[in-house]
JSON list of C-alpha atoms in Angstrom, two decimals:
[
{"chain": "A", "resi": 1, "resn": "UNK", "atom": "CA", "xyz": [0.00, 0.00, 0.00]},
{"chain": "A", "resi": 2, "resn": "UNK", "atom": "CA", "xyz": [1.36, 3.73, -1.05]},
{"chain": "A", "resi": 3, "resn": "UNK", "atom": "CA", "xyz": [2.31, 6.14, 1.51]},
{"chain": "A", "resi": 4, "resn": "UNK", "atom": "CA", "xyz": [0.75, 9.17, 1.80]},
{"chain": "A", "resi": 5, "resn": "UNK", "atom": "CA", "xyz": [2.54, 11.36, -0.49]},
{"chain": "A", "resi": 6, "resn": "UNK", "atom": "CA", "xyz": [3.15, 15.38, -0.39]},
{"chain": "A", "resi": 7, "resn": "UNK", "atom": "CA", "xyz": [4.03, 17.49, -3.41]},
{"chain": "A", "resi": 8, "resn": "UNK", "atom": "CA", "xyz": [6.23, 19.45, -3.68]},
{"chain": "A", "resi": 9, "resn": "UNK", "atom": "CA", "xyz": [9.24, 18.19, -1.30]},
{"chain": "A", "resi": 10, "resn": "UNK", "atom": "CA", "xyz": [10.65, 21.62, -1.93]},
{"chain": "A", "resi": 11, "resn": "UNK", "atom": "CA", "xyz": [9.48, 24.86, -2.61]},
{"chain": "A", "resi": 12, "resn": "UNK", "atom": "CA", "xyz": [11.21, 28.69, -2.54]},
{"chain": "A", "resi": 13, "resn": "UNK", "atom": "CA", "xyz": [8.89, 31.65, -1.79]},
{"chain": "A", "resi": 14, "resn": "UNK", "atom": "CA", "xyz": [9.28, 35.60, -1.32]},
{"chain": "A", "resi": 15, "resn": "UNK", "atom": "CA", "xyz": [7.27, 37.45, 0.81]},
{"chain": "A", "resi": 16, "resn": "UNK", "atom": "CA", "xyz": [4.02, 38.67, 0.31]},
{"chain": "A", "resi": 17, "resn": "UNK", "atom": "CA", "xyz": [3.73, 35.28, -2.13]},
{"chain": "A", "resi": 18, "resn": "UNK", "atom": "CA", "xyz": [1.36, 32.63, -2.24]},
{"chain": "A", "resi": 19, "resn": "UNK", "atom": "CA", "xyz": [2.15, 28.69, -2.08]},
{"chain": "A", "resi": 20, "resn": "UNK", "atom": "CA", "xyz": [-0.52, 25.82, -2.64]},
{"chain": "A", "resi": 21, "resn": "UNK", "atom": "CA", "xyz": [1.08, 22.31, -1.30]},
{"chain": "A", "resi": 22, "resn": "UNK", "atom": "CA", "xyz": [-0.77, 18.90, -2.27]},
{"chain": "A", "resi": 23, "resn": "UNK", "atom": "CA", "xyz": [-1.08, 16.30, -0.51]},
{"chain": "A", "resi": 24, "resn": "UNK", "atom": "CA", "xyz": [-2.36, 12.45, -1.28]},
{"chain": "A", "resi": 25, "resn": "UNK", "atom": "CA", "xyz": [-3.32, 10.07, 1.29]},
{"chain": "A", "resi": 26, "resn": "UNK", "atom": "CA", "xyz": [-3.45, 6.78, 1.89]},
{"chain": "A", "resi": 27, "resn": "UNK", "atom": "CA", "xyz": [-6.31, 4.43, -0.16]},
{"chain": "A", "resi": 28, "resn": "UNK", "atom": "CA", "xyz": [-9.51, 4.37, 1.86]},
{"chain": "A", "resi": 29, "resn": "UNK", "atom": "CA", "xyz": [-8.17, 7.05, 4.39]},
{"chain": "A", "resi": 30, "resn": "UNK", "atom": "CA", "xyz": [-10.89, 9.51, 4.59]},
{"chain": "A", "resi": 31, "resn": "UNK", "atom": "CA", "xyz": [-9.11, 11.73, 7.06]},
{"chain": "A", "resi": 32, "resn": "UNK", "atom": "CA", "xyz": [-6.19, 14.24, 6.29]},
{"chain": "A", "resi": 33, "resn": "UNK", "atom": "CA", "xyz": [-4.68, 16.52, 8.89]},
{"chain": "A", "resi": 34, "resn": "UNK", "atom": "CA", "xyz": [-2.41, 19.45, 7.91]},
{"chain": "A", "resi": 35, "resn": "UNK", "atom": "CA", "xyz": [0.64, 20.02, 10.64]},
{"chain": "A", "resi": 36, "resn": "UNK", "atom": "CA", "xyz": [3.83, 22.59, 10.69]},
{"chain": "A", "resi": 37, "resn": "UNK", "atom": "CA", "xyz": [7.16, 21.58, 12.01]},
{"chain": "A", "resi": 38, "resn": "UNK", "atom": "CA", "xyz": [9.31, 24.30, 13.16]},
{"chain": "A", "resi": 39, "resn": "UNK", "atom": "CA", "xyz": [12.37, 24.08, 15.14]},
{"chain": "A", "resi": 40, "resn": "UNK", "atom": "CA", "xyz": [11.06, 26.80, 18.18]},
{"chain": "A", "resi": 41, "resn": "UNK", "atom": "CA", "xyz": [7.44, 25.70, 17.79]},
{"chain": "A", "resi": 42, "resn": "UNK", "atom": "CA", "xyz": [7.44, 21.94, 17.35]},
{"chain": "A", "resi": 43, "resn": "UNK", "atom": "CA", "xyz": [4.68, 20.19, 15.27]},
{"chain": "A", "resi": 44, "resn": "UNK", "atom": "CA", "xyz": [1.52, 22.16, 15.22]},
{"chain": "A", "resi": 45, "resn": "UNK", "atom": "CA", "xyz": [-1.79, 21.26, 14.02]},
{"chain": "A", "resi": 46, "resn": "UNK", "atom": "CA", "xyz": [-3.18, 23.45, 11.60]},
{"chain": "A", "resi": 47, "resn": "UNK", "atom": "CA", "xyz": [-6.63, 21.67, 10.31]},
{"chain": "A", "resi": 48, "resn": "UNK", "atom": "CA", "xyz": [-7.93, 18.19, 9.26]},
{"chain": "A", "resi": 49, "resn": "UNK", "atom": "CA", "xyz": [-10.43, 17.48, 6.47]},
{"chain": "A", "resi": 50, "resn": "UNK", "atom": "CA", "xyz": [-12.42, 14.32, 6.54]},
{"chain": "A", "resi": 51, "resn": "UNK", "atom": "CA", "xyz": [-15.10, 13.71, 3.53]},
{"chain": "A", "resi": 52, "resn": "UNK", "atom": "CA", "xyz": [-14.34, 17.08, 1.95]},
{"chain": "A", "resi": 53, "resn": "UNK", "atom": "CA", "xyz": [-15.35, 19.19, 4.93]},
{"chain": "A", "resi": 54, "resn": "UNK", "atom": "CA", "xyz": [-13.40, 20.69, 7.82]},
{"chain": "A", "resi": 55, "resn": "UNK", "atom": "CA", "xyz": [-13.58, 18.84, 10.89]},
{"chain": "A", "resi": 56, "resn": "UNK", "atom": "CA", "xyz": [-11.21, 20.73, 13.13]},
{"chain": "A", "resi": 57, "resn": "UNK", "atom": "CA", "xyz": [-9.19, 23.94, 13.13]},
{"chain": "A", "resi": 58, "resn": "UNK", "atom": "CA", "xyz": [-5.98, 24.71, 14.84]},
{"chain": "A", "resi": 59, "resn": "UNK", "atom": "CA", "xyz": [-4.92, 28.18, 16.46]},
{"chain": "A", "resi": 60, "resn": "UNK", "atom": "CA", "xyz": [-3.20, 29.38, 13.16]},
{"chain": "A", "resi": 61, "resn": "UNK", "atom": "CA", "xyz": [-4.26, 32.87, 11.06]},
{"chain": "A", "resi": 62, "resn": "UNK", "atom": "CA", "xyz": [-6.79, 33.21, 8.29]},
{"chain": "A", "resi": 63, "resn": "UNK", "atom": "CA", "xyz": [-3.94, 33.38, 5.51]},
{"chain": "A", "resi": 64, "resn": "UNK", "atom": "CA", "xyz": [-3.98, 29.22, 6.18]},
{"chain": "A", "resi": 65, "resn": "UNK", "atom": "CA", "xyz": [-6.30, 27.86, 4.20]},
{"chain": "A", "resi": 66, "resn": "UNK", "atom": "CA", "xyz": [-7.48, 24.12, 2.68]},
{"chain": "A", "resi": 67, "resn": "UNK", "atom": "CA", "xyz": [-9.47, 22.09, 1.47]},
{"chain": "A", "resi": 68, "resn": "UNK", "atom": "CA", "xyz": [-10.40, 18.41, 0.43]},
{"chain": "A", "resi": 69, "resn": "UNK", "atom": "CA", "xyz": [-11.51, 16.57, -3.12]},
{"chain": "A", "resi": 70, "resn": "UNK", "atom": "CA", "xyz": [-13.72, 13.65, -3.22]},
{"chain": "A", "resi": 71, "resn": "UNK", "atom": "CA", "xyz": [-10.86, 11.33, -4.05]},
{"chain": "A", "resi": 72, "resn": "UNK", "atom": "CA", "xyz": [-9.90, 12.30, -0.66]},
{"chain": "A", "resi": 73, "resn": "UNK", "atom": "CA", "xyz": [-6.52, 14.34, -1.92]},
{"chain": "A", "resi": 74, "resn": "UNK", "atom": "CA", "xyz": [-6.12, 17.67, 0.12]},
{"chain": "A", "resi": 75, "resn": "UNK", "atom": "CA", "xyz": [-4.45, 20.82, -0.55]},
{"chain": "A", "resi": 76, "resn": "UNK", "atom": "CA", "xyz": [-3.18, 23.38, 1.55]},
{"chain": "A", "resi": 77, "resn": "UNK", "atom": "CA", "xyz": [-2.79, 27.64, 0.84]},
{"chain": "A", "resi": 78, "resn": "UNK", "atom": "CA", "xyz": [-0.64, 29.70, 2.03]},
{"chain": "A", "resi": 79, "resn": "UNK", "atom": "CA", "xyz": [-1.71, 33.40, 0.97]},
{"chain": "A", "resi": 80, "resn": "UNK", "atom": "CA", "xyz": [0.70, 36.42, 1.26]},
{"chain": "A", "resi": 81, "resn": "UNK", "atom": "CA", "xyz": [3.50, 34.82, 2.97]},
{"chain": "A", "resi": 82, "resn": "UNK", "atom": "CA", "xyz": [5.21, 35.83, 5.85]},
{"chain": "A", "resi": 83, "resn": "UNK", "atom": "CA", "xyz": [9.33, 35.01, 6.52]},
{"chain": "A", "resi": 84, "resn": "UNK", "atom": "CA", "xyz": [8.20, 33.21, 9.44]},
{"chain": "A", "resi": 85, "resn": "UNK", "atom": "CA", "xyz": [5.72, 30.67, 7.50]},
{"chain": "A", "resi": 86, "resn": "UNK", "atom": "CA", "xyz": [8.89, 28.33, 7.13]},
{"chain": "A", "resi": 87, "resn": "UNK", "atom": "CA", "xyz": [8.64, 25.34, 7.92]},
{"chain": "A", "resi": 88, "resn": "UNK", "atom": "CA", "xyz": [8.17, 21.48, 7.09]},
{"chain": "A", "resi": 89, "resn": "UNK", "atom": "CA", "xyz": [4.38, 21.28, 6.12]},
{"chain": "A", "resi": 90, "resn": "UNK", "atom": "CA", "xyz": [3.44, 17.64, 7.03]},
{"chain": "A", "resi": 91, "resn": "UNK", "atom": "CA", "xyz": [0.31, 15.95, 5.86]},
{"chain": "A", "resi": 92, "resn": "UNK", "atom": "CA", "xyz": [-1.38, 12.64, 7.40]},
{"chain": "A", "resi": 93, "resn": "UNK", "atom": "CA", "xyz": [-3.80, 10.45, 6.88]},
{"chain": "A", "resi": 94, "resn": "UNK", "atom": "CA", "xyz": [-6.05, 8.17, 8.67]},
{"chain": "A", "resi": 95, "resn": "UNK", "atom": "CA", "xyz": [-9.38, 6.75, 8.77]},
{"chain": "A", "resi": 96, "resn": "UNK", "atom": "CA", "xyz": [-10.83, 9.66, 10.70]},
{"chain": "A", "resi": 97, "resn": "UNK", "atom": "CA", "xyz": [-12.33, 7.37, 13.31]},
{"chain": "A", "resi": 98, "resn": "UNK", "atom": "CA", "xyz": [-11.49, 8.30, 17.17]},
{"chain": "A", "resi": 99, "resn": "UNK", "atom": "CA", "xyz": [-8.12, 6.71, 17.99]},
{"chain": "A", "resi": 100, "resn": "UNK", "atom": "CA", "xyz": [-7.67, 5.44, 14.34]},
{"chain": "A", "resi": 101, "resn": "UNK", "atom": "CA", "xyz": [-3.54, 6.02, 14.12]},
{"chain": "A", "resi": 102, "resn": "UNK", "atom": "CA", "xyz": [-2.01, 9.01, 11.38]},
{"chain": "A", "resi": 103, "resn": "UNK", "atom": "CA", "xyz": [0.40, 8.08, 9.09]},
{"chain": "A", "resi": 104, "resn": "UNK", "atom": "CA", "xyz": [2.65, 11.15, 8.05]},
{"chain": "A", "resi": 105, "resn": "UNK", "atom": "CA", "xyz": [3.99, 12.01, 4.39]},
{"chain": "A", "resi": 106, "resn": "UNK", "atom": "CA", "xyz": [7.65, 12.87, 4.28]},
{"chain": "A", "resi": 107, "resn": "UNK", "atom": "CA", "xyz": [6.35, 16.92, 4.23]},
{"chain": "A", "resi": 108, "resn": "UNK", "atom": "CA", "xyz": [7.32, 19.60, 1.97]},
{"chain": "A", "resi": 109, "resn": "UNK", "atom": "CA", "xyz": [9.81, 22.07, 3.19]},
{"chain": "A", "resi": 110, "resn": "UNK", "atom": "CA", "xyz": [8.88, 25.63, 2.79]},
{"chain": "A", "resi": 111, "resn": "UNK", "atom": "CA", "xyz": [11.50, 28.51, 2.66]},
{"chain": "A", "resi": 112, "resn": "UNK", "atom": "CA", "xyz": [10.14, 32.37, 2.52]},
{"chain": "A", "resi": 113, "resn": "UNK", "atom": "CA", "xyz": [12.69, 34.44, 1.29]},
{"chain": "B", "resi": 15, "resn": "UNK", "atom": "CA", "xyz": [-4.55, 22.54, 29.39]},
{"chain": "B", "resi": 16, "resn": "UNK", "atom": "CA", "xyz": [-3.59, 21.88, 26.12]},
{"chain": "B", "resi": 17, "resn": "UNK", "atom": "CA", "xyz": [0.18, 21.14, 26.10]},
{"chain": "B", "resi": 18, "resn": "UNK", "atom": "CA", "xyz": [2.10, 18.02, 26.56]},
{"chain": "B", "resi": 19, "resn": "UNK", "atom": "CA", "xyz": [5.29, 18.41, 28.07]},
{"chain": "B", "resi": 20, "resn": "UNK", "atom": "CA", "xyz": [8.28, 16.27, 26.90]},
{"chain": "B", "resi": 21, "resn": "UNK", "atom": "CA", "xyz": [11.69, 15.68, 28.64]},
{"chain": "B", "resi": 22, "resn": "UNK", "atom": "CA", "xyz": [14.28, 15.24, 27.83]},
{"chain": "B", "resi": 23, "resn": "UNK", "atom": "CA", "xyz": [14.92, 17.46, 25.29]},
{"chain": "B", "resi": 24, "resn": "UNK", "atom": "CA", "xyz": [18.35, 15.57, 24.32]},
{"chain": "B", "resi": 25, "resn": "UNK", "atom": "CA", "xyz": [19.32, 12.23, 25.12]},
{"chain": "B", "resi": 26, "resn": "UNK", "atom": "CA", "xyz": [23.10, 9.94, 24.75]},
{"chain": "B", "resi": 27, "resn": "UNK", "atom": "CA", "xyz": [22.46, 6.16, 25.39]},
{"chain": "B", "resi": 28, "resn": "UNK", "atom": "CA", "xyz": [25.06, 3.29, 24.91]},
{"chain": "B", "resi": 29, "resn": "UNK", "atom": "CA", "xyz": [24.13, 0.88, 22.47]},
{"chain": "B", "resi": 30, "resn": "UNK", "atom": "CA", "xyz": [22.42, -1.71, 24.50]},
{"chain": "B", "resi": 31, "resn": "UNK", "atom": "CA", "xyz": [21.25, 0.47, 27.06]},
{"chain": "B", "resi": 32, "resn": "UNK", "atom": "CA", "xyz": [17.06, 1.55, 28.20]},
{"chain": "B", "resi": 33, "resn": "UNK", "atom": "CA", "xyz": [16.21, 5.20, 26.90]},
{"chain": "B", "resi": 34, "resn": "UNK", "atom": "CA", "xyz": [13.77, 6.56, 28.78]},
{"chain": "B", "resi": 35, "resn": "UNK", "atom": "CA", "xyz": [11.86, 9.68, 27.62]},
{"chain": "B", "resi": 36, "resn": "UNK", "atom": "CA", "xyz": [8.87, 10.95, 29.77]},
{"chain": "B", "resi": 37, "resn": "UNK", "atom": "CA", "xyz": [5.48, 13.39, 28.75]},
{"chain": "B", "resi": 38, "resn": "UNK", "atom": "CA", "xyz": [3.40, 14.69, 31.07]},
{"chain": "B", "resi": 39, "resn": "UNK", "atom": "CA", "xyz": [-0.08, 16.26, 30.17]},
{"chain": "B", "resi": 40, "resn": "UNK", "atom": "CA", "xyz": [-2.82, 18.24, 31.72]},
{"chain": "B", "resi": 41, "resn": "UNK", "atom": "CA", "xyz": [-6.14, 17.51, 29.83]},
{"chain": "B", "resi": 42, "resn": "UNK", "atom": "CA", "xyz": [-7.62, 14.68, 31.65]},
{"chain": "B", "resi": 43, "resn": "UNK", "atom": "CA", "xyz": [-9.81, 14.52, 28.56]},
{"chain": "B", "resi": 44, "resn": "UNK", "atom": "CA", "xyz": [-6.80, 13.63, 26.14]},
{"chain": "B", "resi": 45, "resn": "UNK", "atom": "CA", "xyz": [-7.79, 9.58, 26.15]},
{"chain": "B", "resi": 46, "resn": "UNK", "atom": "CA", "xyz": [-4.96, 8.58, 23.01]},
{"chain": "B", "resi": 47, "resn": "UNK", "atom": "CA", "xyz": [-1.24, 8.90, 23.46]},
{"chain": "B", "resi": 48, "resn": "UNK", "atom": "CA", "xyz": [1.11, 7.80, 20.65]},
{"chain": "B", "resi": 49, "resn": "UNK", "atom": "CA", "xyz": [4.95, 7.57, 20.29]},
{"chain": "B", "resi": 50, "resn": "UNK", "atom": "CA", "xyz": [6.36, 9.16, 17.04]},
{"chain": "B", "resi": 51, "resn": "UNK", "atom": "CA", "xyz": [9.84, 8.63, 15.70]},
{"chain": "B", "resi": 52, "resn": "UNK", "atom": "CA", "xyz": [11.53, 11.09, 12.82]},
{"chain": "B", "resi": 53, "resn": "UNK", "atom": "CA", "xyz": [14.37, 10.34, 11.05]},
{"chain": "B", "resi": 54, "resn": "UNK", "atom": "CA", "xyz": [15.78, 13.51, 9.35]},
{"chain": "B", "resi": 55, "resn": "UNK", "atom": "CA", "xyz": [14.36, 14.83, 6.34]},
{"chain": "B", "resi": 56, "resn": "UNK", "atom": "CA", "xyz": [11.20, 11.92, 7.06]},
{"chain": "B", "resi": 57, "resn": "UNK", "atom": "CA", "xyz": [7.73, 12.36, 8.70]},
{"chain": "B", "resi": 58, "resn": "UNK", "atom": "CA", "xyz": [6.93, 11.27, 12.27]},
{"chain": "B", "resi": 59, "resn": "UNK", "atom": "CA", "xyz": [6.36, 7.65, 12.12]},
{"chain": "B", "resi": 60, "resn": "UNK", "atom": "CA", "xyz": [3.98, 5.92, 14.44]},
{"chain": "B", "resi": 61, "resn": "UNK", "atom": "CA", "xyz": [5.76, 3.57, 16.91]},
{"chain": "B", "resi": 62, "resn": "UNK", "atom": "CA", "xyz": [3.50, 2.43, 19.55]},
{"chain": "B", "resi": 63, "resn": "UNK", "atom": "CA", "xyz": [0.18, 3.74, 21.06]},
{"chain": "B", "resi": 64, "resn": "UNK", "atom": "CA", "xyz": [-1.75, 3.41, 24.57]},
{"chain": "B", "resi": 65, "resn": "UNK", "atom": "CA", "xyz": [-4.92, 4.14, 25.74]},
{"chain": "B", "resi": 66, "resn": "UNK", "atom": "CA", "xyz": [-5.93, 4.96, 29.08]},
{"chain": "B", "resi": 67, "resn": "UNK", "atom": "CA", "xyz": [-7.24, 1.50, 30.13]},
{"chain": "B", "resi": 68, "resn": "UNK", "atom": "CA", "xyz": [-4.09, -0.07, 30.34]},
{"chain": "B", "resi": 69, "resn": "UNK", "atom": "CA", "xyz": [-1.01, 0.94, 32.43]},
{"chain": "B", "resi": 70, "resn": "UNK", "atom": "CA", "xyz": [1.29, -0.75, 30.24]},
{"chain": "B", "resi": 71, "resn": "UNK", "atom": "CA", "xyz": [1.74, -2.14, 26.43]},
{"chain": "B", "resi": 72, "resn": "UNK", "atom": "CA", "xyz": [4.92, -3.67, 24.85]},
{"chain": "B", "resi": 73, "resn": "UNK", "atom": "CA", "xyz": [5.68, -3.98, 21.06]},
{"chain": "B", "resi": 74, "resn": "UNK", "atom": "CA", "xyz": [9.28, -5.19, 20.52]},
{"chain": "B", "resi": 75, "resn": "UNK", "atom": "CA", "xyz": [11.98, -3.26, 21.92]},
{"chain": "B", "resi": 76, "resn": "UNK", "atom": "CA", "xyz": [9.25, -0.44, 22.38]},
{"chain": "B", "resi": 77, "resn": "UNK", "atom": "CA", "xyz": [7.67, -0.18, 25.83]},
{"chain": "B", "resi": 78, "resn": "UNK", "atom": "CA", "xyz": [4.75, 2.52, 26.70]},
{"chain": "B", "resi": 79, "resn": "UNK", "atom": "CA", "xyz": [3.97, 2.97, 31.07]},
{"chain": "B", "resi": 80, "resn": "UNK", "atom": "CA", "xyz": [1.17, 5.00, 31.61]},
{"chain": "B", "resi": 81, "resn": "UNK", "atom": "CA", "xyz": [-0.12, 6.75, 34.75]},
{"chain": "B", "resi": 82, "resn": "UNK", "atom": "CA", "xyz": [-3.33, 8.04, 34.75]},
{"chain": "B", "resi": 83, "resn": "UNK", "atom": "CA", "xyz": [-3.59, 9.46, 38.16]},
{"chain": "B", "resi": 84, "resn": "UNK", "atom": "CA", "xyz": [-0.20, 11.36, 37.80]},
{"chain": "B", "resi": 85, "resn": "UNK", "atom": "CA", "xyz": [-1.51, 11.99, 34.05]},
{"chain": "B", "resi": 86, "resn": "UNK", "atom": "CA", "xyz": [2.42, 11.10, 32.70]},
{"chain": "B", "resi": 87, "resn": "UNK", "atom": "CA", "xyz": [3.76, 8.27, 29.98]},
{"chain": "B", "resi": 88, "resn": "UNK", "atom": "CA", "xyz": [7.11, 7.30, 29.23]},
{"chain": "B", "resi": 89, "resn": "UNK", "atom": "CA", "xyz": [8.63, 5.31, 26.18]},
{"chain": "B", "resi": 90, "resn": "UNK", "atom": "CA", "xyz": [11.53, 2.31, 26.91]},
{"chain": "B", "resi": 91, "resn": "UNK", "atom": "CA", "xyz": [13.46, 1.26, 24.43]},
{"chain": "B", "resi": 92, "resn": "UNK", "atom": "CA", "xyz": [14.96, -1.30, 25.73]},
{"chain": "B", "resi": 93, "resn": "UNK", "atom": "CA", "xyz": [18.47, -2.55, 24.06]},
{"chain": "B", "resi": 94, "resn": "UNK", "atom": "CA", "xyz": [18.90, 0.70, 22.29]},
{"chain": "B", "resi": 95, "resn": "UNK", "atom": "CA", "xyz": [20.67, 0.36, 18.76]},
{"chain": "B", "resi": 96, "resn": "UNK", "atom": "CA", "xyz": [22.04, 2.99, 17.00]},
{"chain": "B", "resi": 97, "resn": "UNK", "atom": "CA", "xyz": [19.72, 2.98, 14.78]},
{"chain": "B", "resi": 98, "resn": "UNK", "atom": "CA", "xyz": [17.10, 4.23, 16.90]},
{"chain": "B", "resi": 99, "resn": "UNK", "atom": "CA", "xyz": [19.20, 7.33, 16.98]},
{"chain": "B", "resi": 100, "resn": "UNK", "atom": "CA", "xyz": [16.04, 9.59, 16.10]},
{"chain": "B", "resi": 101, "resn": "UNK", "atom": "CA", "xyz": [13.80, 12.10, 17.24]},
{"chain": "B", "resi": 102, "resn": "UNK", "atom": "CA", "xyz": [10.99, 10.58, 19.15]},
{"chain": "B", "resi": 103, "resn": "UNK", "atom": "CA", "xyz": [7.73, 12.42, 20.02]},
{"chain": "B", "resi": 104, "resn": "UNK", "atom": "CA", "xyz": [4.74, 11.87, 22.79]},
{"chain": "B", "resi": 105, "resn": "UNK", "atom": "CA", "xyz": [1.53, 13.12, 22.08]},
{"chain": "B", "resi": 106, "resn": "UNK", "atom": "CA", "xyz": [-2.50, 13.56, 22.79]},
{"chain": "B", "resi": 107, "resn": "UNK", "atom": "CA", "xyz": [-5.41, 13.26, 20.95]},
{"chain": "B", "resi": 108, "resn": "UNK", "atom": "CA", "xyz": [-9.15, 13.29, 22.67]},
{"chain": "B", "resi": 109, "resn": "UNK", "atom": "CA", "xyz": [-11.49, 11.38, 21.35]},
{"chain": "B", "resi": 110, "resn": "UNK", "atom": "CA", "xyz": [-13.59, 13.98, 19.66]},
{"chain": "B", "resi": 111, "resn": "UNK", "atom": "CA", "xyz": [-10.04, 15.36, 17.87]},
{"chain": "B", "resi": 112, "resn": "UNK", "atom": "CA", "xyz": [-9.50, 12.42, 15.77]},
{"chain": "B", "resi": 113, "resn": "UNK", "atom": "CA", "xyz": [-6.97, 14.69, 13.03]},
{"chain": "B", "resi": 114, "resn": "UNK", "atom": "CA", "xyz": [-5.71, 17.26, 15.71]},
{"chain": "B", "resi": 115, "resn": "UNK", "atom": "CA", "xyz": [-2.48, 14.93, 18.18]},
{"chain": "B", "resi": 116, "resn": "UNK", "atom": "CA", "xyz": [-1.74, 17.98, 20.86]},
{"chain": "B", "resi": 117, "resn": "UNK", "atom": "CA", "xyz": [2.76, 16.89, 20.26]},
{"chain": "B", "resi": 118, "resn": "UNK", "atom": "CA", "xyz": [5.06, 17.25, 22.51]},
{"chain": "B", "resi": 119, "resn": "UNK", "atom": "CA", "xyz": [8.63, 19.65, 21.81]},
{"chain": "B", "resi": 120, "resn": "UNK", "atom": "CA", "xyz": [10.69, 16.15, 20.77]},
{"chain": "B", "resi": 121, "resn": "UNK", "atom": "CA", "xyz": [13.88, 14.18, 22.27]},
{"chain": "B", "resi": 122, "resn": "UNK", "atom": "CA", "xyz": [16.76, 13.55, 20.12]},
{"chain": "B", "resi": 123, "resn": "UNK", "atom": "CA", "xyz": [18.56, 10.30, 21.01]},
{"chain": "B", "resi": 124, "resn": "UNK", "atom": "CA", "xyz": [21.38, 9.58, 20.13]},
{"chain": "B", "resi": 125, "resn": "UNK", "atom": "CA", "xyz": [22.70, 5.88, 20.87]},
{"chain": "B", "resi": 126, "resn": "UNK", "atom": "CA", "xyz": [26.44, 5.56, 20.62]},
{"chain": "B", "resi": 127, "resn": "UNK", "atom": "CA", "xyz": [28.16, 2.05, 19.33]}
]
């Protein structure tokens, strides 16, 4: 069974940018949670998705954005961009049942210039 | 209420030897706690997981203890190998957050040959 796979694994931004990162989850996972990964600030839950509608929010600013296709893929947006936006964007999936484990993608590193 | 508290931040084991890392948390109505490992430039990578039911659970090497009354958890990795060398993280979930794991700030271990 496939991972759950993030594209980019790179990207290079300026500020005042925007950046959409993709993410594809597991096969049957319905579930797909959105975290940042920052060396002062840890891993930090941004939103999850489950069946195309947002389920939960984290404590992060409007400019964070997602959202969530049938096929269960999700994307993330990241409008006008801010130096300290970077950070390892990690994506997991699960089957959005209570206690149902995440898997993580390898994340897509984001660098705001 | 929300954090989970993870120490130490840094640990240097002998190959062979028991790391220990502990997490202590504050919202009695966290009721999942999972072990994550990272490997540089990977995702977190579920390890082991423990609900509050049970005071102990063993897969492998990998060890959970759980204390409900003291609300703390520790991970034991017993014979340590240098390739666990990693960054290992605790974490929360309640059972209504089934995307959003309330992490821990990490441990790097290091296990020397």
């Amino acid at each position: 069974k496939a991972g759950v796979t993030q594209t980019p694994r790179y990207l290079i931004k300026t500020r005042g940018q925007q950046v959409t990162l993709s993410c594809s989850p597991i096969s049957g996972h319905r579930s797909v949670s959105w975290y940042q990964q920052t060396p002062g600030q840890g891993l930090q839950f941004l939103f999850e998705y489950f069946s195309e509608t947002q389920r939960n929010k984290g404590n992060f600013p409007g400019r964070f954005s997602g959202r969530q296709f049938s096929n269960s893929r999700s994307e993330m947006n990241v409008s006008t961009l801010e130096l300290g936006d970077s950070a390892l964007y990690l994506c997991a999936s699960s089957h959005g049942t209570p206690g149902s484990p995440l898997h993580f993608g390898n994340g897509t590193r984001l660098t705001v210039t | 209420q929300q954090q989970v508290k993870q120490s130490p931040q840094s640990l240097i084991v002998q190959k062979g030897g028991i790391s220990i890392i502990n997490c202590a948390y504050e919202n009695t109505a966290f009721d999942y706690f999972p072990w994550y490992q990272q490997f540089p430039g990977k995702g977190p990578a579920l390890l082991i997981a423990i609900r509050p039911d049970v005071s102990e659970k063993k897969e492998g090497r990998f060890t959970i203890s759980f204390n409900k009354s003291a609300k703390q958890f520790s991970l034991h990795i017993m014979d340590s190998q240098p390739g666990d060398s990693a960054t290992y993280f605790c974490a929360a979930a309640g059972s209504s957050n089934t995307g959003k794991l309330i992490f821990g700030q990490g441990t790097t271990l290091q296990v020397k040959p």
